[in-house]
Amino acid sequence: MKKLIFAACGAVALTACNKTALLEEARPVPTKAATVTAATVTVRDGKLCFADEAAIEKTLSMLLGKDEQALAAWYDSLGFVSQEMAREAALEEFRSMSSLDEYPAFKAKYQGRFLFNDNLEEEDYQPYVAASRFAYEMILNADGDVIVGGQTVNYNYDSFEQTMYYRVAQAAANEDVMTRITQETKTNQVFVKTSKKKCWAWAVRNGAEVYVQVTAQKKNLFGWNDYKAEYSFRCRQRIGYDKPYPELANPDISQTFFTIGLGQVITTGRISCNSKLKLCSAPLLQYKVTAGYEVWSSGTGEAAAQILAIEI
C-alpha cells in the first residue's frame, strides 16, 4: 500500500504528439492540470460512493500522494476496507499455511474475489488484486465494486491473464530479451528475472500524472511470493539518439522528475509491492513523456538489469 513519489527524478523529455499510449484501460486526460482535492466520499454497504468517475479520479490523485500512515487514517475515518487491503489480509493467511496441501481450500475461499495463476508449472500460487484500472484497488471493495452515480459498478478483470503481471512477463518471454540489455523493443514495461527473484515495472499515465508501478517476488516454499524490495533506475541515453535526454525547462510542465544525470542511479529504498512511483506531471495532453532507464531490484541485482523505455 505504500505510495512513493519521486520528488527528485530526472532525465525525462516531453515532446508534442497526438496520441497517448496507455497500458491500462483508457480514461479522459485533462488538457490542463487542476488543483486536486478529494471528492466527497461516503460508504454504503461496504462500498465507496462517488458522484461520477471524475470524482473517483480526484480522490485517487489525492490518495496516491499519501504515505502509508495517512492512507490508513483515511480508510479508518470511513470504516472502509479496500481491495488492496483485503488482498494483503489474504496474503497473510496464505503465508501462514504450513504446507501446500492447504492451498486448494485457500484458493477456493478467495477464487471469486481475487485472481490466481492457474498454470501451476509457474509455481505462482498467491492471490492478485483483480482491479482492471490503474490504482483502482485503492477505491474498490474486496469484490471489486464501487458505487458511481448511485449504481454499483464492478471494475475487476475476469482472469489472471488480463493483468499486467502476466502481460509484461509474457511479453518478455516472447521477445526472448532476458539477457543483459540487448534489445530495446519493449515500451513502458520491463520484467527482470533470476532463478530466485524477479521484478516488474510499468509506466501508466493517469490523467496529467505519469507513474511507474513496481513489484518484486522471491521464490520460497510456496512458490513465488511478493516481498519488500528496493528498485534502482539508471538513466540511459535517449532511445534511438546519441545525445542524452535534455534538461526540461518548460514552465507548463510540473518539475517533479528524476534529477539524476546520464549514467547515474537513483534507488528507492525498500518499498512494498505495487508501489506507485510518481515520475512526472504533464498537464498538457499534447506532451508525450519519453525516458530510458536500466532497472533492477535488490533481489535480481544490477547484472540482470533490463531497459525500461518510457513513451507515454
PDB file of C-alpha atoms in Angstrom:
ATOM      1  CA  MET A   1       0.000   0.000   0.000  1.00  0.00           C
ATOM      2  CA  LYS A   2       2.958   2.322   0.120  1.00  0.00           C
ATOM      3  CA  LYS A   3       2.903   5.057  -2.483  1.00  0.00           C
ATOM      4  CA  LEU A   4       6.269   6.715  -3.147  1.00  0.00           C
ATOM      5  CA  ILE A   5       6.653   9.971  -5.035  1.00  0.00           C
ATOM      6  CA  PHE A   6       9.983  10.591  -6.747  1.00  0.00           C
ATOM      7  CA  ALA A   7      10.250  14.238  -5.785  1.00  0.00           C
ATOM      8  CA  ALA A   8      13.730  14.319  -7.280  1.00  0.00           C
ATOM      9  CA  CYS A   9      13.705  12.450 -10.542  1.00  0.00           C
ATOM     10  CA  GLY A  10      15.381  13.258 -13.874  1.00  0.00           C
ATOM     11  CA  ALA A  11      16.308  12.811 -17.473  1.00  0.00           C
ATOM     12  CA  VAL A  12      12.792  12.966 -18.852  1.00  0.00           C
ATOM     13  CA  ALA A  13      11.889  14.659 -22.099  1.00  0.00           C
ATOM     14  CA  LEU A  14       8.419  15.786 -23.137  1.00  0.00           C
ATOM     15  CA  THR A  15       7.603  16.117 -26.805  1.00  0.00           C
ATOM     16  CA  ALA A  16       4.464  17.036 -28.698  1.00  0.00           C
ATOM     17  CA  CYS A  17       2.310  14.200 -30.007  1.00  0.00           C
ATOM     18  CA  ASN A  18      -1.285  13.460 -30.968  1.00  0.00           C
ATOM     19  CA  LYS A  19      -1.710  10.155 -29.189  1.00  0.00           C
ATOM     20  CA  THR A  20      -1.098   8.984 -25.655  1.00  0.00           C
ATOM     21  CA  ALA A  21      -0.369   5.278 -25.111  1.00  0.00           C
ATOM     22  CA  LEU A  22      -1.963   3.779 -22.027  1.00  0.00           C
ATOM     23  CA  LEU A  23      -1.121   0.331 -20.723  1.00  0.00           C
ATOM     24  CA  GLU A  24      -4.388   0.035 -18.817  1.00  0.00           C
ATOM     25  CA  GLU A  25      -7.974   0.972 -19.640  1.00  0.00           C
ATOM     26  CA  ALA A  26      -8.045   4.465 -21.105  1.00  0.00           C
ATOM     27  CA  ARG A  27      -9.685   7.352 -19.314  1.00  0.00           C
ATOM     28  CA  PRO A  28     -10.082  11.018 -20.304  1.00  0.00           C
ATOM     29  CA  VAL A  29      -6.907  13.074 -19.907  1.00  0.00           C
ATOM     30  CA  PRO A  30      -7.379  16.713 -18.843  1.00  0.00           C
ATOM     31  CA  THR A  31      -5.820  19.352 -21.067  1.00  0.00           C
ATOM     32  CA  LYS A  32      -4.841  21.480 -18.081  1.00  0.00           C
ATOM     33  CA  ALA A  33      -3.643  20.483 -14.632  1.00  0.00           C
ATOM     34  CA  ALA A  34      -6.197  21.210 -11.926  1.00  0.00           C
ATOM     35  CA  THR A  35      -5.780  21.596  -8.217  1.00  0.00           C
ATOM     36  CA  VAL A  36      -6.515  18.126  -6.841  1.00  0.00           C
ATOM     37  CA  THR A  37      -8.796  17.834  -3.849  1.00  0.00           C
ATOM     38  CA  ALA A  38     -10.665  14.812  -2.592  1.00  0.00           C
ATOM     39  CA  ALA A  39     -14.229  14.492  -3.830  1.00  0.00           C
ATOM     40  CA  THR A  40     -16.992  13.921  -1.320  1.00  0.00           C
ATOM     41  CA  VAL A  41     -16.837  10.229  -0.453  1.00  0.00           C
ATOM     42  CA  THR A  42     -19.300   8.178   1.565  1.00  0.00           C
ATOM     43  CA  VAL A  43     -19.679   4.461   2.240  1.00  0.00           C
ATOM     44  CA  ARG A  44     -22.772   2.366   1.631  1.00  0.00           C
ATOM     45  CA  ASP A  45     -22.965  -1.412   2.099  1.00  0.00           C
ATOM     46  CA  GLY A  46     -19.172  -1.631   2.276  1.00  0.00           C
ATOM     47  CA  LYS A  47     -18.684   0.290  -1.000  1.00  0.00           C
ATOM     48  CA  LEU A  48     -17.334   3.768  -1.614  1.00  0.00           C
ATOM     49  CA  CYS A  49     -19.844   6.111  -3.246  1.00  0.00           C
ATOM     50  CA  PHE A  50     -18.855   8.688  -5.870  1.00  0.00           C
ATOM     51  CA  ALA A  51     -20.930  11.119  -7.922  1.00  0.00           C
ATOM     52  CA  ASP A  52     -19.103  10.160 -11.138  1.00  0.00           C
ATOM     53  CA  GLU A  53     -15.794   8.871 -12.499  1.00  0.00           C
ATOM     54  CA  ALA A  54     -14.286  12.346 -12.312  1.00  0.00           C
ATOM     55  CA  ALA A  55     -14.816  12.215  -8.542  1.00  0.00           C
ATOM     56  CA  ILE A  56     -13.022   8.854  -8.458  1.00  0.00           C
ATOM     57  CA  GLU A  57     -10.025  10.318 -10.301  1.00  0.00           C
ATOM     58  CA  LYS A  58      -9.807  13.293  -7.939  1.00  0.00           C
ATOM     59  CA  THR A  59      -9.866  11.001  -4.928  1.00  0.00           C
ATOM     60  CA  LEU A  60      -7.288   8.628  -6.432  1.00  0.00           C
ATOM     61  CA  SER A  61      -4.911  11.508  -7.142  1.00  0.00           C
ATOM     62  CA  MET A  62      -5.251  12.558  -3.521  1.00  0.00           C
ATOM     63  CA  LEU A  63      -4.698   9.028  -2.215  1.00  0.00           C
ATOM     64  CA  LEU A  64      -1.650   8.441  -4.402  1.00  0.00           C
ATOM     65  CA  GLY A  65       0.009  11.371  -2.688  1.00  0.00           C
ATOM     66  CA  LYS A  66      -0.421   9.932   0.821  1.00  0.00           C
ATOM     67  CA  ASP A  67       2.059   7.814   2.732  1.00  0.00           C
ATOM     68  CA  GLU A  68       1.049   4.518   4.344  1.00  0.00           C
ATOM     69  CA  GLN A  69       0.125   6.046   7.692  1.00  0.00           C
ATOM     70  CA  ALA A  70      -2.020   8.777   6.148  1.00  0.00           C
ATOM     71  CA  LEU A  71      -3.731   6.222   3.915  1.00  0.00           C
ATOM     72  CA  ALA A  72      -4.607   4.037   6.886  1.00  0.00           C
ATOM     73  CA  ALA A  73      -6.052   7.052   8.708  1.00  0.00           C
ATOM     74  CA  TRP A  74      -8.206   7.957   5.698  1.00  0.00           C
ATOM     75  CA  TYR A  75      -9.602   4.429   5.403  1.00  0.00           C
ATOM     76  CA  ASP A  76     -10.201   4.263   9.163  1.00  0.00           C
ATOM     77  CA  SER A  77     -12.119   7.535   9.067  1.00  0.00           C
ATOM     78  CA  LEU A  78     -14.538   5.950   6.591  1.00  0.00           C
ATOM     79  CA  GLY A  79     -14.554   2.451   8.053  1.00  0.00           C
ATOM     80  CA  PHE A  80     -13.710   1.099   4.599  1.00  0.00           C
ATOM     81  CA  VAL A  81     -11.651  -1.931   3.537  1.00  0.00           C
ATOM     82  CA  SER A  82     -10.228  -1.592   0.027  1.00  0.00           C
ATOM     83  CA  GLN A  83      -9.455  -4.408  -2.377  1.00  0.00           C
ATOM     84  CA  GLU A  84      -5.755  -3.787  -1.777  1.00  0.00           C
ATOM     85  CA  MET A  85      -6.218  -4.078   1.997  1.00  0.00           C
ATOM     86  CA  ALA A  86      -8.318  -7.242   1.620  1.00  0.00           C
ATOM     87  CA  ARG A  87      -5.653  -8.806  -0.576  1.00  0.00           C
ATOM     88  CA  GLU A  88      -2.951  -8.038   1.985  1.00  0.00           C
ATOM     89  CA  ALA A  89      -5.030  -9.793   4.651  1.00  0.00           C
ATOM     90  CA  ALA A  90      -5.430 -12.798   2.338  1.00  0.00           C
ATOM     91  CA  LEU A  91      -1.664 -12.828   1.737  1.00  0.00           C
ATOM     92  CA  GLU A  92      -1.052 -13.075   5.470  1.00  0.00           C
ATOM     93  CA  GLU A  93      -3.359 -16.081   5.557  1.00  0.00           C
ATOM     94  CA  PHE A  94      -1.547 -17.554   2.554  1.00  0.00           C
ATOM     95  CA  ARG A  95       1.851 -17.127   4.218  1.00  0.00           C
ATOM     96  CA  SER A  96       0.616 -18.800   7.400  1.00  0.00           C
ATOM     97  CA  MET A  97      -0.052 -22.103   5.604  1.00  0.00           C
ATOM     98  CA  SER A  98       2.073 -24.963   6.869  1.00  0.00           C
ATOM     99  CA  SER A  99       2.081 -26.846   3.539  1.00  0.00           C
ATOM    100  CA  LEU A 100       0.714 -26.596   0.009  1.00  0.00           C
ATOM    101  CA  ASP A 101      -1.852 -29.241   0.952  1.00  0.00           C
ATOM    102  CA  GLU A 102      -3.824 -26.309   2.384  1.00  0.00           C
ATOM    103  CA  TYR A 103      -3.700 -24.377  -0.889  1.00  0.00           C
ATOM    104  CA  PRO A 104      -6.812 -25.834  -2.633  1.00  0.00           C
ATOM    105  CA  ALA A 105      -9.018 -24.771   0.274  1.00  0.00           C
ATOM    106  CA  PHE A 106      -7.384 -21.326   0.380  1.00  0.00           C
ATOM    107  CA  LYS A 107      -7.870 -20.817  -3.356  1.00  0.00           C
ATOM    108  CA  ALA A 108     -11.496 -21.962  -3.217  1.00  0.00           C
ATOM    109  CA  LYS A 109     -12.151 -19.464  -0.416  1.00  0.00           C
ATOM    110  CA  TYR A 110     -10.886 -16.479  -2.428  1.00  0.00           C
ATOM    111  CA  GLN A 111     -11.471 -17.631  -6.033  1.00  0.00           C
ATOM    112  CA  GLY A 112     -14.334 -15.222  -6.705  1.00  0.00           C
ATOM    113  CA  ARG A 113     -12.629 -12.266  -5.067  1.00  0.00           C
ATOM    114  CA  PHE A 114      -9.015 -12.343  -6.272  1.00  0.00           C
ATOM    115  CA  LEU A 115      -7.211 -13.687  -9.326  1.00  0.00           C
ATOM    116  CA  PHE A 116      -4.939 -16.747  -9.416  1.00  0.00           C
ATOM    117  CA  ASN A 117      -2.382 -18.024 -11.893  1.00  0.00           C
ATOM    118  CA  ASP A 118      -3.839 -21.394 -12.904  1.00  0.00           C
ATOM    119  CA  ASN A 119      -0.627 -22.516 -14.607  1.00  0.00           C
ATOM    120  CA  LEU A 120       0.794 -24.436 -11.644  1.00  0.00           C
ATOM    121  CA  GLU A 121       4.022 -25.133 -13.549  1.00  0.00           C
ATOM    122  CA  GLU A 122       4.934 -21.483 -12.913  1.00  0.00           C
ATOM    123  CA  GLU A 123       4.726 -22.083  -9.147  1.00  0.00           C
ATOM    124  CA  ASP A 124       2.765 -18.894  -8.600  1.00  0.00           C
ATOM    125  CA  TYR A 125       0.071 -19.570  -6.013  1.00  0.00           C
ATOM    126  CA  GLN A 126      -0.591 -16.258  -4.301  1.00  0.00           C
ATOM    127  CA  PRO A 127      -3.728 -14.148  -4.916  1.00  0.00           C
ATOM    128  CA  TYR A 128      -3.661 -10.963  -7.029  1.00  0.00           C
ATOM    129  CA  VAL A 129      -5.970  -7.956  -6.971  1.00  0.00           C
ATOM    130  CA  ALA A 130      -8.426  -8.041  -9.856  1.00  0.00           C
ATOM    131  CA  ALA A 131      -8.777  -4.263 -10.407  1.00  0.00           C
ATOM    132  CA  SER A 132      -8.721  -3.510 -14.147  1.00  0.00           C
ATOM    133  CA  ARG A 133      -7.736   0.167 -13.878  1.00  0.00           C
ATOM    134  CA  PHE A 134      -4.584   1.738 -12.529  1.00  0.00           C
ATOM    135  CA  ALA A 135      -4.735   2.154  -8.719  1.00  0.00           C
ATOM    136  CA  TYR A 136      -8.441   1.265  -8.550  1.00  0.00           C
ATOM    137  CA  GLU A 137      -7.608  -1.371  -5.937  1.00  0.00           C
ATOM    138  CA  MET A 138      -7.385   1.647  -3.610  1.00  0.00           C
ATOM    139  CA  ILE A 139     -11.063   2.594  -4.014  1.00  0.00           C
ATOM    140  CA  LEU A 140     -12.766  -0.708  -4.880  1.00  0.00           C
ATOM    141  CA  ASN A 141     -14.041  -3.003  -2.143  1.00  0.00           C
ATOM    142  CA  ALA A 142     -12.813  -6.586  -1.820  1.00  0.00           C
ATOM    143  CA  ASP A 143     -15.221  -7.747  -4.543  1.00  0.00           C
ATOM    144  CA  GLY A 144     -14.181  -5.027  -6.991  1.00  0.00           C
ATOM    145  CA  ASP A 145     -17.316  -2.930  -6.540  1.00  0.00           C
ATOM    146  CA  VAL A 146     -17.801   0.812  -6.212  1.00  0.00           C
ATOM    147  CA  ILE A 147     -20.962   2.949  -6.387  1.00  0.00           C
ATOM    148  CA  VAL A 148     -20.875   5.556  -9.167  1.00  0.00           C
ATOM    149  CA  GLY A 149     -23.826   7.880  -9.672  1.00  0.00           C
ATOM    150  CA  GLY A 150     -25.982   5.695  -7.445  1.00  0.00           C
ATOM    151  CA  GLN A 151     -25.220   2.476  -9.358  1.00  0.00           C
ATOM    152  CA  THR A 152     -22.922  -0.354  -8.315  1.00  0.00           C
ATOM    153  CA  VAL A 153     -20.147  -0.876 -10.875  1.00  0.00           C
ATOM    154  CA  ASN A 154     -17.588  -3.689 -10.913  1.00  0.00           C
ATOM    155  CA  TYR A 155     -14.109  -2.929 -12.261  1.00  0.00           C
ATOM    156  CA  ASN A 156     -12.495  -6.360 -11.940  1.00  0.00           C
ATOM    157  CA  TYR A 157     -10.651  -8.340 -14.571  1.00  0.00           C
ATOM    158  CA  ASP A 158     -12.053 -11.821 -15.199  1.00  0.00           C
ATOM    159  CA  SER A 159      -8.746 -13.697 -15.371  1.00  0.00           C
ATOM    160  CA  PHE A 160      -5.114 -13.501 -14.319  1.00  0.00           C
ATOM    161  CA  GLU A 161      -4.070 -13.415 -17.986  1.00  0.00           C
ATOM    162  CA  GLN A 162      -5.565  -9.907 -18.260  1.00  0.00           C
ATOM    163  CA  THR A 163      -3.311  -8.452 -15.566  1.00  0.00           C
ATOM    164  CA  MET A 164      -0.116  -6.501 -16.131  1.00  0.00           C
ATOM    165  CA  TYR A 165       1.808  -9.124 -14.134  1.00  0.00           C
ATOM    166  CA  TYR A 166       1.012 -11.728 -16.782  1.00  0.00           C
ATOM    167  CA  ARG A 167       1.200  -9.458 -19.830  1.00  0.00           C
ATOM    168  CA  VAL A 168       4.568  -7.908 -19.016  1.00  0.00           C
ATOM    169  CA  ALA A 169       6.146 -11.275 -18.137  1.00  0.00           C
ATOM    170  CA  GLN A 170       4.746 -12.886 -21.296  1.00  0.00           C
ATOM    171  CA  ALA A 171       5.984 -10.042 -23.492  1.00  0.00           C
ATOM    172  CA  ALA A 172       9.477 -10.515 -22.087  1.00  0.00           C
ATOM    173  CA  ALA A 173       9.359 -14.276 -22.611  1.00  0.00           C
ATOM    174  CA  ASN A 174       8.000 -13.962 -26.151  1.00  0.00           C
ATOM    175  CA  GLU A 175      10.663 -11.452 -27.185  1.00  0.00           C
ATOM    176  CA  ASP A 176      13.439 -13.515 -25.609  1.00  0.00           C
ATOM    177  CA  VAL A 177      15.048 -10.441 -24.061  1.00  0.00           C
ATOM    178  CA  MET A 178      16.102 -11.934 -20.747  1.00  0.00           C
ATOM    179  CA  THR A 179      19.820 -11.476 -21.463  1.00  0.00           C
ATOM    180  CA  ARG A 180      21.733  -8.457 -20.257  1.00  0.00           C
ATOM    181  CA  ILE A 181      20.438  -5.306 -22.028  1.00  0.00           C
ATOM    182  CA  THR A 182      20.421  -6.497 -25.609  1.00  0.00           C
ATOM    183  CA  GLN A 183      17.262  -5.195 -27.273  1.00  0.00           C
ATOM    184  CA  GLU A 184      15.191  -2.077 -26.748  1.00  0.00           C
ATOM    185  CA  THR A 185      11.935  -3.340 -28.219  1.00  0.00           C
ATOM    186  CA  LYS A 186       9.741  -3.109 -25.128  1.00  0.00           C
ATOM    187  CA  THR A 187       7.979   0.158 -24.316  1.00  0.00           C
ATOM    188  CA  ASN A 188       6.525   1.280 -20.989  1.00  0.00           C
ATOM    189  CA  GLN A 189       7.266  -2.030 -19.297  1.00  0.00           C
ATOM    190  CA  VAL A 190      10.135  -4.151 -18.040  1.00  0.00           C
ATOM    191  CA  PHE A 191      10.475  -7.582 -16.441  1.00  0.00           C
ATOM    192  CA  VAL A 192      13.642  -8.813 -14.743  1.00  0.00           C
ATOM    193  CA  LYS A 193      14.054 -12.418 -13.564  1.00  0.00           C
ATOM    194  CA  THR A 194      16.757 -14.569 -11.990  1.00  0.00           C
ATOM    195  CA  SER A 195      16.459 -18.091 -10.592  1.00  0.00           C
ATOM    196  CA  LYS A 196      15.111 -16.920  -7.208  1.00  0.00           C
ATOM    197  CA  LYS A 197      13.987 -13.297  -7.683  1.00  0.00           C
ATOM    198  CA  LYS A 198      12.033 -11.257 -10.193  1.00  0.00           C
ATOM    199  CA  CYS A 199      10.605  -7.766 -10.527  1.00  0.00           C
ATOM    200  CA  TRP A 200       8.272  -5.791 -12.761  1.00  0.00           C
ATOM    201  CA  ALA A 201       7.946  -2.096 -13.603  1.00  0.00           C
ATOM    202  CA  TRP A 202       5.479  -0.472 -15.960  1.00  0.00           C
ATOM    203  CA  ALA A 203       4.560   3.113 -16.776  1.00  0.00           C
ATOM    204  CA  VAL A 204       0.976   4.360 -16.626  1.00  0.00           C
ATOM    205  CA  ARG A 205      -0.413   7.781 -17.458  1.00  0.00           C
ATOM    206  CA  ASN A 206      -3.272   8.685 -15.140  1.00  0.00           C
ATOM    207  CA  GLY A 207      -4.678  11.998 -16.299  1.00  0.00           C
ATOM    208  CA  ALA A 208      -1.912  14.577 -16.073  1.00  0.00           C
ATOM    209  CA  GLU A 209       0.362  12.372 -13.990  1.00  0.00           C
ATOM    210  CA  VAL A 210       2.752   9.619 -15.063  1.00  0.00           C
ATOM    211  CA  TYR A 211       3.552   6.800 -12.633  1.00  0.00           C
ATOM    212  CA  VAL A 212       5.832   3.790 -12.670  1.00  0.00           C
ATOM    213  CA  GLN A 213       4.330   0.840 -10.785  1.00  0.00           C
ATOM    214  CA  VAL A 214       6.775  -1.697  -9.354  1.00  0.00           C
ATOM    215  CA  THR A 215       6.565  -5.090  -7.698  1.00  0.00           C
ATOM    216  CA  ALA A 216       9.002  -7.851  -6.747  1.00  0.00           C
ATOM    217  CA  GLN A 217       8.769 -11.527  -5.882  1.00  0.00           C
ATOM    218  CA  LYS A 218      11.079 -14.174  -4.448  1.00  0.00           C
ATOM    219  CA  LYS A 219      10.826 -17.943  -4.599  1.00  0.00           C
ATOM    220  CA  ASN A 220      10.325 -19.885  -1.379  1.00  0.00           C
ATOM    221  CA  LEU A 221       8.390 -22.883  -0.013  1.00  0.00           C
ATOM    222  CA  PHE A 222       5.126 -21.664  -1.527  1.00  0.00           C
ATOM    223  CA  GLY A 223       6.472 -20.690  -4.937  1.00  0.00           C
ATOM    224  CA  TRP A 224       6.758 -17.024  -5.982  1.00  0.00           C
ATOM    225  CA  ASN A 225       5.709 -14.578  -3.257  1.00  0.00           C
ATOM    226  CA  ASP A 226       5.628 -10.777  -3.031  1.00  0.00           C
ATOM    227  CA  TYR A 227       8.201  -9.146  -0.767  1.00  0.00           C
ATOM    228  CA  LYS A 228       9.537  -5.686   0.025  1.00  0.00           C
ATOM    229  CA  ALA A 229      12.493  -4.765  -2.160  1.00  0.00           C
ATOM    230  CA  GLU A 230      14.351  -1.698  -3.363  1.00  0.00           C
ATOM    231  CA  TYR A 231      14.435  -0.693  -7.020  1.00  0.00           C
ATOM    232  CA  SER A 232      17.229   1.044  -8.896  1.00  0.00           C
ATOM    233  CA  PHE A 233      16.955   3.196 -12.031  1.00  0.00           C
ATOM    234  CA  ARG A 234      19.969   4.228 -14.106  1.00  0.00           C
ATOM    235  CA  CYS A 235      19.447   6.990 -16.633  1.00  0.00           C
ATOM    236  CA  ARG A 236      20.060   5.840 -20.206  1.00  0.00           C
ATOM    237  CA  GLN A 237      20.697   7.797 -23.362  1.00  0.00           C
ATOM    238  CA  ARG A 238      17.620   8.706 -25.313  1.00  0.00           C
ATOM    239  CA  ILE A 239      16.392   5.680 -27.228  1.00  0.00           C
ATOM    240  CA  GLY A 240      17.446   5.967 -30.881  1.00  0.00           C
ATOM    241  CA  TYR A 241      19.639   9.041 -30.330  1.00  0.00           C
ATOM    242  CA  ASP A 242      23.257   9.666 -29.436  1.00  0.00           C
ATOM    243  CA  LYS A 243      22.512  12.550 -27.086  1.00  0.00           C
ATOM    244  CA  PRO A 244      21.263  12.176 -23.509  1.00  0.00           C
ATOM    245  CA  TYR A 245      17.826  13.388 -22.522  1.00  0.00           C
ATOM    246  CA  PRO A 246      17.750  17.204 -22.381  1.00  0.00           C
ATOM    247  CA  GLU A 247      17.033  19.109 -19.207  1.00  0.00           C
ATOM    248  CA  LEU A 248      13.454  20.304 -19.228  1.00  0.00           C
ATOM    249  CA  ALA A 249      12.714  23.988 -18.677  1.00  0.00           C
ATOM    250  CA  ASN A 250       9.144  24.264 -19.935  1.00  0.00           C
ATOM    251  CA  PRO A 251       7.075  26.327 -17.449  1.00  0.00           C
ATOM    252  CA  ASP A 252       3.933  24.374 -18.388  1.00  0.00           C
ATOM    253  CA  ILE A 253       5.375  21.114 -17.026  1.00  0.00           C
ATOM    254  CA  SER A 254       5.431  20.211 -13.361  1.00  0.00           C
ATOM    255  CA  GLN A 255       9.100  19.768 -12.421  1.00  0.00           C
ATOM    256  CA  THR A 256       8.912  16.503 -10.482  1.00  0.00           C
ATOM    257  CA  PHE A 257      11.372  14.392 -12.453  1.00  0.00           C
ATOM    258  CA  PHE A 258      14.372  12.223 -11.678  1.00  0.00           C
ATOM    259  CA  THR A 259      17.165  14.744 -11.334  1.00  0.00           C
ATOM    260  CA  ILE A 260      19.844  12.146 -12.000  1.00  0.00           C
ATOM    261  CA  GLY A 261      22.277  12.668 -14.844  1.00  0.00           C
ATOM    262  CA  LEU A 262      23.180  10.292 -17.618  1.00  0.00           C
ATOM    263  CA  GLY A 263      24.630   7.091 -16.192  1.00  0.00           C
ATOM    264  CA  GLN A 264      23.723   7.942 -12.605  1.00  0.00           C
ATOM    265  CA  VAL A 265      21.472   5.788 -10.414  1.00  0.00           C
ATOM    266  CA  ILE A 266      18.564   6.530  -8.087  1.00  0.00           C
ATOM    267  CA  THR A 267      17.384   3.865  -5.640  1.00  0.00           C
ATOM    268  CA  THR A 268      14.014   3.776  -3.905  1.00  0.00           C
ATOM    269  CA  GLY A 269      14.924   2.024  -0.675  1.00  0.00           C
ATOM    270  CA  ARG A 270      12.831  -0.956   0.491  1.00  0.00           C
ATOM    271  CA  ILE A 271       9.202  -0.453  -0.504  1.00  0.00           C
ATOM    272  CA  SER A 272       6.075  -2.592  -0.739  1.00  0.00           C
ATOM    273  CA  CYS A 273       4.934  -4.409  -3.852  1.00  0.00           C
ATOM    274  CA  ASN A 274       2.599  -2.458  -6.118  1.00  0.00           C
ATOM    275  CA  SER A 275       4.074   0.877  -5.032  1.00  0.00           C
ATOM    276  CA  LYS A 276       3.306   3.682  -7.447  1.00  0.00           C
ATOM    277  CA  LEU A 277       6.283   5.939  -8.143  1.00  0.00           C
ATOM    278  CA  LYS A 278       5.362   9.350  -9.490  1.00  0.00           C
ATOM    279  CA  LEU A 279       7.621  10.080 -12.430  1.00  0.00           C
ATOM    280  CA  CYS A 280       6.270  13.455 -13.541  1.00  0.00           C
ATOM    281  CA  SER A 281       3.239  15.585 -14.346  1.00  0.00           C
ATOM    282  CA  ALA A 282       2.488  16.552 -17.942  1.00  0.00           C
ATOM    283  CA  PRO A 283      -0.685  18.631 -17.711  1.00  0.00           C
ATOM    284  CA  LEU A 284      -0.997  19.299 -21.435  1.00  0.00           C
ATOM    285  CA  LEU A 285      -2.373  16.398 -23.463  1.00  0.00           C
ATOM    286  CA  GLN A 286      -0.097  17.061 -26.448  1.00  0.00           C
ATOM    287  CA  TYR A 287       3.026  16.315 -24.410  1.00  0.00           C
ATOM    288  CA  LYS A 288       4.435  12.806 -24.553  1.00  0.00           C
ATOM    289  CA  VAL A 289       6.804  11.726 -21.805  1.00  0.00           C
ATOM    290  CA  THR A 290       9.860   9.839 -23.076  1.00  0.00           C
ATOM    291  CA  ALA A 291      12.616   8.369 -20.944  1.00  0.00           C
ATOM    292  CA  GLY A 292      15.009   5.451 -20.709  1.00  0.00           C
ATOM    293  CA  TYR A 293      16.272   3.620 -17.630  1.00  0.00           C
ATOM    294  CA  GLU A 294      18.070   0.438 -16.727  1.00  0.00           C
ATOM    295  CA  VAL A 295      16.022  -1.203 -13.962  1.00  0.00           C
ATOM    296  CA  TRP A 296      16.848  -3.832 -11.372  1.00  0.00           C
ATOM    297  CA  SER A 297      15.762  -4.779  -7.862  1.00  0.00           C
ATOM    298  CA  SER A 298      17.819  -5.559  -4.776  1.00  0.00           C
ATOM    299  CA  GLY A 299      16.922  -9.204  -5.402  1.00  0.00           C
ATOM    300  CA  THR A 300      17.745  -9.510  -9.099  1.00  0.00           C
ATOM    301  CA  GLY A 301      20.917  -7.405  -8.894  1.00  0.00           C
ATOM    302  CA  GLU A 302      22.453  -4.986 -11.360  1.00  0.00           C
ATOM    303  CA  ALA A 303      23.928  -7.757 -13.524  1.00  0.00           C
ATOM    304  CA  ALA A 304      20.401  -8.789 -14.568  1.00  0.00           C
ATOM    305  CA  ALA A 305      19.193  -5.222 -15.314  1.00  0.00           C
ATOM    306  CA  GLN A 306      16.799  -4.659 -18.199  1.00  0.00           C
ATOM    307  CA  ILE A 307      15.738  -1.499 -20.038  1.00  0.00           C
ATOM    308  CA  LEU A 308      12.551   0.406 -19.286  1.00  0.00           C
ATOM    309  CA  ALA A 309      11.864   2.644 -22.272  1.00  0.00           C
ATOM    310  CA  ILE A 310       9.034   5.079 -21.498  1.00  0.00           C
ATOM    311  CA  GLU A 311       6.998   6.672 -24.292  1.00  0.00           C
ATOM    312  CA  ILE A 312       3.619   7.674 -22.936  1.00  0.00           C
TER     313      ILE A 312
END
